mmCIF file of C-alpha atoms in Angstrom:
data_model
loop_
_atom_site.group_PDB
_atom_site.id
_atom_site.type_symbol
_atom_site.label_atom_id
_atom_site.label_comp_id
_atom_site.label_asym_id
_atom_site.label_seq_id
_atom_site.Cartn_x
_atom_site.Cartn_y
_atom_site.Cartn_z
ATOM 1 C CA UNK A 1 -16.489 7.957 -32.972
ATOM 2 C CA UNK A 2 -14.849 5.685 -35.344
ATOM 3 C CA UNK A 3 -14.092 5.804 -39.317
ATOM 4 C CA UNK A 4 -15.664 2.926 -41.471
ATOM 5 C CA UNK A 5 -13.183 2.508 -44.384
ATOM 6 C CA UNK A 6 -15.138 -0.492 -45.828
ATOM 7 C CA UNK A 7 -17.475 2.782 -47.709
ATOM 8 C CA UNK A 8 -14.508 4.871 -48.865
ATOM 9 C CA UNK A 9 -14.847 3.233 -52.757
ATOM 10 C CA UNK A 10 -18.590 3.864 -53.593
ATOM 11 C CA UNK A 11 -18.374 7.352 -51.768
ATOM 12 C CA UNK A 12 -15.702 7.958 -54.146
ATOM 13 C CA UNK A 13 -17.765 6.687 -57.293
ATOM 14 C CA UNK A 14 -20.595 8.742 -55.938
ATOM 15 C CA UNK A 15 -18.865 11.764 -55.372
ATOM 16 C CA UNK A 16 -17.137 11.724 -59.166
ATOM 17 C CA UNK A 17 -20.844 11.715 -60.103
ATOM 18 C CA UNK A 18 -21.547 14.143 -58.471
ATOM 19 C CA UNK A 19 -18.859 16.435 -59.237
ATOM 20 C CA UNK A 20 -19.315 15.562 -63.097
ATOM 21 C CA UNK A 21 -23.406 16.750 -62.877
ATOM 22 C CA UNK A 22 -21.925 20.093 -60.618
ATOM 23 C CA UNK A 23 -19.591 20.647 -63.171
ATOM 24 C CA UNK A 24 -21.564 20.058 -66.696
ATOM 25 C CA UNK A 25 -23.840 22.985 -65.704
ATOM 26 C CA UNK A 26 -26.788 20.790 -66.933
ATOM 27 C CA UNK A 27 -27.943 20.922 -63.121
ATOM 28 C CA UNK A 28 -29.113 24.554 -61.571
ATOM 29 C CA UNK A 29 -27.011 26.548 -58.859
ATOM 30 C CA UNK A 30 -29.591 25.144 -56.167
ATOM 31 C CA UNK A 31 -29.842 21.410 -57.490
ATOM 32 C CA UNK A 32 -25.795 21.160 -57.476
ATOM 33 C CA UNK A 33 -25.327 23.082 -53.874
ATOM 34 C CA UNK A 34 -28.611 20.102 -53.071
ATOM 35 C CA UNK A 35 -26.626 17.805 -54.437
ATOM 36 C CA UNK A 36 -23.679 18.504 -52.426
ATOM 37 C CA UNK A 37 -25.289 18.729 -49.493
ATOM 38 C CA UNK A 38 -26.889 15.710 -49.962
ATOM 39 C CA UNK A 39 -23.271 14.070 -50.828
ATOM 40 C CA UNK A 40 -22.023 15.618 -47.351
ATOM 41 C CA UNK A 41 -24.454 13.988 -45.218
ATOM 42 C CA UNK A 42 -23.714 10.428 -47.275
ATOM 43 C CA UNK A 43 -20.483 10.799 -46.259
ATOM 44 C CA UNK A 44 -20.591 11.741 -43.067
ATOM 45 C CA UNK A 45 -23.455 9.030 -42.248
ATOM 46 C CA UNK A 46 -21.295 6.112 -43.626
ATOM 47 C CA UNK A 47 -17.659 6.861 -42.765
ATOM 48 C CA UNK A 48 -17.806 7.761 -39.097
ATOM 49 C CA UNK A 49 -19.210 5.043 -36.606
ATOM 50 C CA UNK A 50 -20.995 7.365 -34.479
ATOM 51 C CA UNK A 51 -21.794 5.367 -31.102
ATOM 52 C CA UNK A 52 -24.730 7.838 -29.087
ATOM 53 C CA UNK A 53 -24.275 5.935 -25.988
ATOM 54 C CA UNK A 54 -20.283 6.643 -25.779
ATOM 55 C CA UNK A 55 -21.382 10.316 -26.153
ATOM 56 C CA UNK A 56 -24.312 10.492 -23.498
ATOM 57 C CA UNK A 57 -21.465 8.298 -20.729
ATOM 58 C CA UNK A 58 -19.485 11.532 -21.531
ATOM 59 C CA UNK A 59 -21.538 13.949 -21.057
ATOM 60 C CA UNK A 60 -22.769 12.754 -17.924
ATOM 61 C CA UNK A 61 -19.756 11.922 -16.739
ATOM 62 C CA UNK A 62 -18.950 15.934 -17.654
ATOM 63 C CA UNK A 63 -21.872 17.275 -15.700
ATOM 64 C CA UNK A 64 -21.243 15.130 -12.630
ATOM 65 C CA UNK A 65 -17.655 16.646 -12.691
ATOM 66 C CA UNK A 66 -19.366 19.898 -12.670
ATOM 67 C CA UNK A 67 -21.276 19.133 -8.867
ATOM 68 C CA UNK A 68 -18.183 17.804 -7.535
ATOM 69 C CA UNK A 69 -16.868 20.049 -4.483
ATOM 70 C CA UNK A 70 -13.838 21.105 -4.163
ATOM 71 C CA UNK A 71 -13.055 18.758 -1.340
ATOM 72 C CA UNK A 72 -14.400 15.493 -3.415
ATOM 73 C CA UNK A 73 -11.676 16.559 -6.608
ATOM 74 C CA UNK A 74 -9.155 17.026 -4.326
ATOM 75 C CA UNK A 75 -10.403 13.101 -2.397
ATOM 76 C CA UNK A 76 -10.352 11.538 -5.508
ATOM 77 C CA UNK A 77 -6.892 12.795 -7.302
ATOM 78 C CA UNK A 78 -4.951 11.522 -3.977
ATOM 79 C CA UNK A 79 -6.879 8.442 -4.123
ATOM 80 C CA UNK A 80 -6.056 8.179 -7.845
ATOM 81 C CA UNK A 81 -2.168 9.312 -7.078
ATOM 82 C CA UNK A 82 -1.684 6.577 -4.975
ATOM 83 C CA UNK A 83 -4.042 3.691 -5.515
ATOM 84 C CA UNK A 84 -4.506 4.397 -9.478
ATOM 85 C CA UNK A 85 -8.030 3.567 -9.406
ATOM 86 C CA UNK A 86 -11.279 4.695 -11.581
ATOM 87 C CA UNK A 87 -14.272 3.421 -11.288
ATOM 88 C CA UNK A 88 -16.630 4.544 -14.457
ATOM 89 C CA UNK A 89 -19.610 3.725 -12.526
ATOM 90 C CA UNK A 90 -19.239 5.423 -9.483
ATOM 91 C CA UNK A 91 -18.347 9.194 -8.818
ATOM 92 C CA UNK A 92 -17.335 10.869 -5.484
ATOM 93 C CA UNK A 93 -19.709 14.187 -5.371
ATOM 94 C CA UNK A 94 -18.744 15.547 -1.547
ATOM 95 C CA UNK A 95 -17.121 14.175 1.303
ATOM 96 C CA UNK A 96 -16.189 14.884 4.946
ATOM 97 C CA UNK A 97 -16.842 14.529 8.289
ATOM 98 C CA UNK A 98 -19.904 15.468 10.680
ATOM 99 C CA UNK A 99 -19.344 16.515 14.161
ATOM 100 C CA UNK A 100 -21.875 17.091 17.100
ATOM 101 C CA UNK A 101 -21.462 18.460 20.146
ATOM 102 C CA UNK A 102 -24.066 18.741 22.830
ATOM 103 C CA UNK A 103 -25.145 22.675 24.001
ATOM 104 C CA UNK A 104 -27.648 23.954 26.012
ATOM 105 C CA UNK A 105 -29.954 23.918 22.803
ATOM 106 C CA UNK A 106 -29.601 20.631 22.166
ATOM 107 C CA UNK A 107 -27.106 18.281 19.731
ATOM 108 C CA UNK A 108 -25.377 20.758 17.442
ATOM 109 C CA UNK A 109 -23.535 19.139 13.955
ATOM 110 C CA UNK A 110 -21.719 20.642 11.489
ATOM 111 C CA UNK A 111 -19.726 19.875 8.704
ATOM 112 C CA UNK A 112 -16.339 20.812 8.723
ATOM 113 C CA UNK A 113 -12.839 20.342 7.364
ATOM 114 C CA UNK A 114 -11.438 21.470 11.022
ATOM 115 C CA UNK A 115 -12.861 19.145 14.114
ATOM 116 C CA UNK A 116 -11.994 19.929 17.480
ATOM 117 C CA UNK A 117 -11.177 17.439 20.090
ATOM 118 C CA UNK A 118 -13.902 19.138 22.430
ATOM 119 C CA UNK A 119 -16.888 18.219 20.030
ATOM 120 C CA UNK A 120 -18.428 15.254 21.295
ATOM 121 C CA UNK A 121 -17.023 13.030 18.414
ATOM 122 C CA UNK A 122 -17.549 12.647 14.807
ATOM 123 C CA UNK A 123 -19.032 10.754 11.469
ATOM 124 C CA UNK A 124 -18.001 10.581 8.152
ATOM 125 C CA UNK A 125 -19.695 10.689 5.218
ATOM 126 C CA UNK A 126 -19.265 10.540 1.399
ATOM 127 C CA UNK A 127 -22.118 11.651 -1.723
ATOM 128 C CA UNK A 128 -21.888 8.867 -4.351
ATOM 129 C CA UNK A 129 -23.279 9.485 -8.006
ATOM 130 C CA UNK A 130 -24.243 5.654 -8.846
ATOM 131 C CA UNK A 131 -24.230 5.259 -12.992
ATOM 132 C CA UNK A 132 -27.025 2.723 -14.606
ATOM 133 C CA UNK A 133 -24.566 -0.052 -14.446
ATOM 134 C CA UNK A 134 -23.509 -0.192 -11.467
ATOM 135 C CA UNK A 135 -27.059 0.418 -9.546
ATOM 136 C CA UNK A 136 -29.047 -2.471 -7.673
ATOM 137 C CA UNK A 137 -26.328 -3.764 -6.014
ATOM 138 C CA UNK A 138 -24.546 -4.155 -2.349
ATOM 139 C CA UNK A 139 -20.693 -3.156 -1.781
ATOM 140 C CA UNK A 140 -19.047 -2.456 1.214
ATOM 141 C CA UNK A 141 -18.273 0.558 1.931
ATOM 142 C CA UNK A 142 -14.974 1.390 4.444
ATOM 143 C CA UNK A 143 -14.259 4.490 6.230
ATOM 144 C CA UNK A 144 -10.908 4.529 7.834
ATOM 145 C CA UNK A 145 -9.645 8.215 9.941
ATOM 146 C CA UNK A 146 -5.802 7.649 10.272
ATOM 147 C CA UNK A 147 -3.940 10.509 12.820
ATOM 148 C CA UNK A 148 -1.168 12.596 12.102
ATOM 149 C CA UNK A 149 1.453 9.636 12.829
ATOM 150 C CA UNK A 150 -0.604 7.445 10.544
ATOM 151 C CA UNK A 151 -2.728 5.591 13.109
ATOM 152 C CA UNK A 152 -5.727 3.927 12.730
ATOM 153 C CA UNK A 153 -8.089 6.015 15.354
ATOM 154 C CA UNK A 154 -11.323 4.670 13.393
ATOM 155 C CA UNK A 155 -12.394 1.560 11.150
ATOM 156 C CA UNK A 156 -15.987 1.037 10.196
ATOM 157 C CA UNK A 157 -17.244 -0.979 7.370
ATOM 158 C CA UNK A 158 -20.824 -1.296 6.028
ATOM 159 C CA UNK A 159 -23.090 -2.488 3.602
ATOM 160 C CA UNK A 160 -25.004 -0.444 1.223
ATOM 161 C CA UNK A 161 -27.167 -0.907 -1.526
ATOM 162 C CA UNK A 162 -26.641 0.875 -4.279
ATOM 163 C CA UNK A 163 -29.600 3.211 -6.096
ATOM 164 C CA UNK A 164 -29.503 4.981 -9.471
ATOM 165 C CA UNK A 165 -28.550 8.649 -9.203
ATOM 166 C CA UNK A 166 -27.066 10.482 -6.168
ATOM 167 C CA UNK A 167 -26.619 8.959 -2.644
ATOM 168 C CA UNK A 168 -25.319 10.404 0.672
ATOM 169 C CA UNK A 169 -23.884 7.487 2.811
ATOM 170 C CA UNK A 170 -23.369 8.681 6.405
ATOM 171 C CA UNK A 171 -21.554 6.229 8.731
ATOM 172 C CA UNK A 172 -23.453 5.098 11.321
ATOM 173 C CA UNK A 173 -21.483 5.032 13.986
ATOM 174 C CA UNK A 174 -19.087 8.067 14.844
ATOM 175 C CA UNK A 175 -15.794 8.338 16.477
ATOM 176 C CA UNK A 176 -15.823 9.183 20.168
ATOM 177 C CA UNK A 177 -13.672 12.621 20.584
ATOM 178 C CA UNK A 178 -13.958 14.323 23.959
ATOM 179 C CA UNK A 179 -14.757 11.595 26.237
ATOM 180 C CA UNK A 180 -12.266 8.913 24.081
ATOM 181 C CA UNK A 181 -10.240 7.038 26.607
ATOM 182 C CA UNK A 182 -7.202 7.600 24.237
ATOM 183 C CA UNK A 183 -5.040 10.201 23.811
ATOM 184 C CA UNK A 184 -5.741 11.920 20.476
ATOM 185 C CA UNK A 185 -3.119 14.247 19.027
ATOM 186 C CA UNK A 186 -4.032 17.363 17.083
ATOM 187 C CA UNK A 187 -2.839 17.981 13.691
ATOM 188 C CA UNK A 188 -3.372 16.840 10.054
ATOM 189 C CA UNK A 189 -5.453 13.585 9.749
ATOM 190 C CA UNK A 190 -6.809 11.439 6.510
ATOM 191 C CA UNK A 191 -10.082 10.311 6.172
ATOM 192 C CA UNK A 192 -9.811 7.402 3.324
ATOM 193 C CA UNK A 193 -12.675 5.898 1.971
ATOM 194 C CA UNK A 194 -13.269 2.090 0.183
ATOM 195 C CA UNK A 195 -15.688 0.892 -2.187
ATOM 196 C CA UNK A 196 -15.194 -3.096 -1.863
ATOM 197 C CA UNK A 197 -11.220 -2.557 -1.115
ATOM 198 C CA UNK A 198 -10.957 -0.216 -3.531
ATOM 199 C CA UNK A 199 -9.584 3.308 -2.541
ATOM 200 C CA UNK A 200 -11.944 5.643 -4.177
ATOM 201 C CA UNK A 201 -11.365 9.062 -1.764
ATOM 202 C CA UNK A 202 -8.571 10.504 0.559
ATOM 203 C CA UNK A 203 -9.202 13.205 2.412
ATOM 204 C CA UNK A 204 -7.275 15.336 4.383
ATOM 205 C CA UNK A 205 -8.797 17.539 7.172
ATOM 206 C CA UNK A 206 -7.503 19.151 10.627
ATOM 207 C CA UNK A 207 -7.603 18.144 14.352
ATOM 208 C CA UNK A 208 -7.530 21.053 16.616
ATOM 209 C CA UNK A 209 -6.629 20.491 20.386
ATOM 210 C CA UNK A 210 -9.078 20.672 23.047
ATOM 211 C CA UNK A 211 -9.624 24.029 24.947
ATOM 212 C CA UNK A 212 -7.964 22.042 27.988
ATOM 213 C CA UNK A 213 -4.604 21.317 26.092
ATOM 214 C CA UNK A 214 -4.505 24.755 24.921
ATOM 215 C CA UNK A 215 -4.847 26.022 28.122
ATOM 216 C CA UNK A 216 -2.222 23.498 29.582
ATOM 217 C CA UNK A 217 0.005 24.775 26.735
ATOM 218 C CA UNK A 218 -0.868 28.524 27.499
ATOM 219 C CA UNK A 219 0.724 27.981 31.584
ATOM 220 C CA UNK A 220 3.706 25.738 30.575
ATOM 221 C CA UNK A 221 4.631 28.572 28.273
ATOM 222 C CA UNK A 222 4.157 31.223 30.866
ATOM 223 C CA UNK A 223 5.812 29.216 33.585
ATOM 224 C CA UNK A 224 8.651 29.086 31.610
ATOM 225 C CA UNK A 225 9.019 32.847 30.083
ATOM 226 C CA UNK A 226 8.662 33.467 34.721
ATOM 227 C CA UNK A 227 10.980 31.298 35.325
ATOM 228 C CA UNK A 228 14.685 33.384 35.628
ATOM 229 C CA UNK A 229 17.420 31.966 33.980
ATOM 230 C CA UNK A 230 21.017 31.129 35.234
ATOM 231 C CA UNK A 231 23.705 32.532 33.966
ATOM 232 C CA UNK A 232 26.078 29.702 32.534
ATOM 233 C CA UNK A 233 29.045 29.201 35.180
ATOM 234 C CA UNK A 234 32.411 30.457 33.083
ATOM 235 C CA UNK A 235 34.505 27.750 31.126
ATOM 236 C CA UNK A 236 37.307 26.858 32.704
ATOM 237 C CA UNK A 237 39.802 27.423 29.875
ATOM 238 C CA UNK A 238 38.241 31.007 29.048
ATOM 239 C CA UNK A 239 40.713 33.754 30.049
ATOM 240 C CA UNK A 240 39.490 36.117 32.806
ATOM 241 C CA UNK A 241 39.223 39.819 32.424
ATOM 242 C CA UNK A 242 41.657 42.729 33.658
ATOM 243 C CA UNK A 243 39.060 43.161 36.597
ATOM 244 C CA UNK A 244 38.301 39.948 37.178
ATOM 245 C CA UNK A 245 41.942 39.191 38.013
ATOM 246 C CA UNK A 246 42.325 42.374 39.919
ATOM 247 C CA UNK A 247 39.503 40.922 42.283
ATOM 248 C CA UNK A 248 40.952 37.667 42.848
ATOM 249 C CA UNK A 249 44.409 39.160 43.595
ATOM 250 C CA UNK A 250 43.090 41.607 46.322
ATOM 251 C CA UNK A 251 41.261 38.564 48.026
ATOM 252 C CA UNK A 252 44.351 36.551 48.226
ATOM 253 C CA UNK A 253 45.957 39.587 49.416
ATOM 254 C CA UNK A 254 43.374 39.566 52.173
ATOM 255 C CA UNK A 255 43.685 35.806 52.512
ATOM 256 C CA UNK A 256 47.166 36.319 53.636
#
């Protein structure tokens, strides 16, 4: 919302009218507080450039702020911290990951911020809100899951067509976890997400060990609090107690 200057001289000559018929009392009380209200709307109408599609952008872009989770603000401020990116036409509503393990029931999948490297492995995913402008097209789409060291443990890109309004894009392929043939570390990892090489997500989330390493952990830690300790052999410049010297003397004494 803009001011138009170019309209600032005949609002002026129409306002001195206007003030001159409020102020001759020729006009009533309700034709001059007409006339001013008329005179207010004149203004209004021709000095500000009021642009209705600038204020519906907003306010959508305000309500889709409003569905984002907590997760998908936090994604997107570390994705803006360190790539500096915004991208009017897309907004990040959710992401995460989506793990399944296989029970006696059947395939059981969660979402979760803390995967365990017993579940049977893992997808991510990310909820898109696609603006008018940026629908009916294809981009690439790149999940990358980096361990704590900042290794690359998964890489999968795909192509998806964007649709008007609110999409959930679930990778379709996951990343093997309990029956990986490499070793995968618990601890903090970062899910990142790309929208044609852009960065438009980062998101942290936790790798817990398997109940096998924990149990490996548990017996190393016993086997050592069992194990007794030495005590350190004496230093040979420390100087020897009043006892300790009586004992060596009577064993020479013996010696002899």
């Amino acid at each position: 919302m803009r001011i138009r200057r170019q309209n600032t001289a005949w609002l002026a000559v129409l306002g001195a009218m206007v003030m001159v018929a409020a102020l001759s009392g020729v006009a009533s009380a309700p034709v001059t507080l007409a006339l001013l209200t008329l005179y207010a709307f004149a203004a209004a109408a021709s000095l500000l450039d009021f642009q209705p599609n600038q204020f519906i952008d907003r306010s959508r872009s305000s309500l889709t702020q409003m569905r984002m989770s907590a997760e998908a603000r936090e994604a997107v401020e570390r994705a803006r911290r360190r790539a500096g990116v915004t991208d009017n036409g897309l907004s990040v509503l959710d992401i995460g990951l989506i793990s399944s393990q296989s029970s006696s029931e059947g395939m059981v999948m969660r979402k979760s911020r803390a995967i365990s490297l017993d579940d049977d492995g893992v997808r991510p995913f990310i909820t898109l809100h696609v603006q008018p402008e940026r629908a009916d097209q294809q981009v690439l789409i790149r999940y990358e899951i980096l361990d704590g060291s900042g290794n690359a443990r998964y890489v999968h890109e795909m192509k998806t067509y964007l649709r008007e309004g609110e999409m959930n894009i679930l990778a379709d392929h996951h990343l093997p976890l309990a029956s990986n043939t490499v070793r995968l570390d618990a601890g903090d990892w970062d899910l990142r997400v790309y929208v044609d090489g852009a960065l438009h997500a980062a998101h942290t989330f936790t790798m817990t060990p398997s109940l096998r390493e924990r149990y490996r952990r548990f017996e190393q830690a016993r086997d050592n609090l069992s194990e007794p300790k030495a005590a350190p052999p004496p230093k040979e410049d420390e100087p020897l107690s009043l006892e300790e010297l009586l004992r060596s003397r009577n064993q020479q004494d013996r010696g002899q």
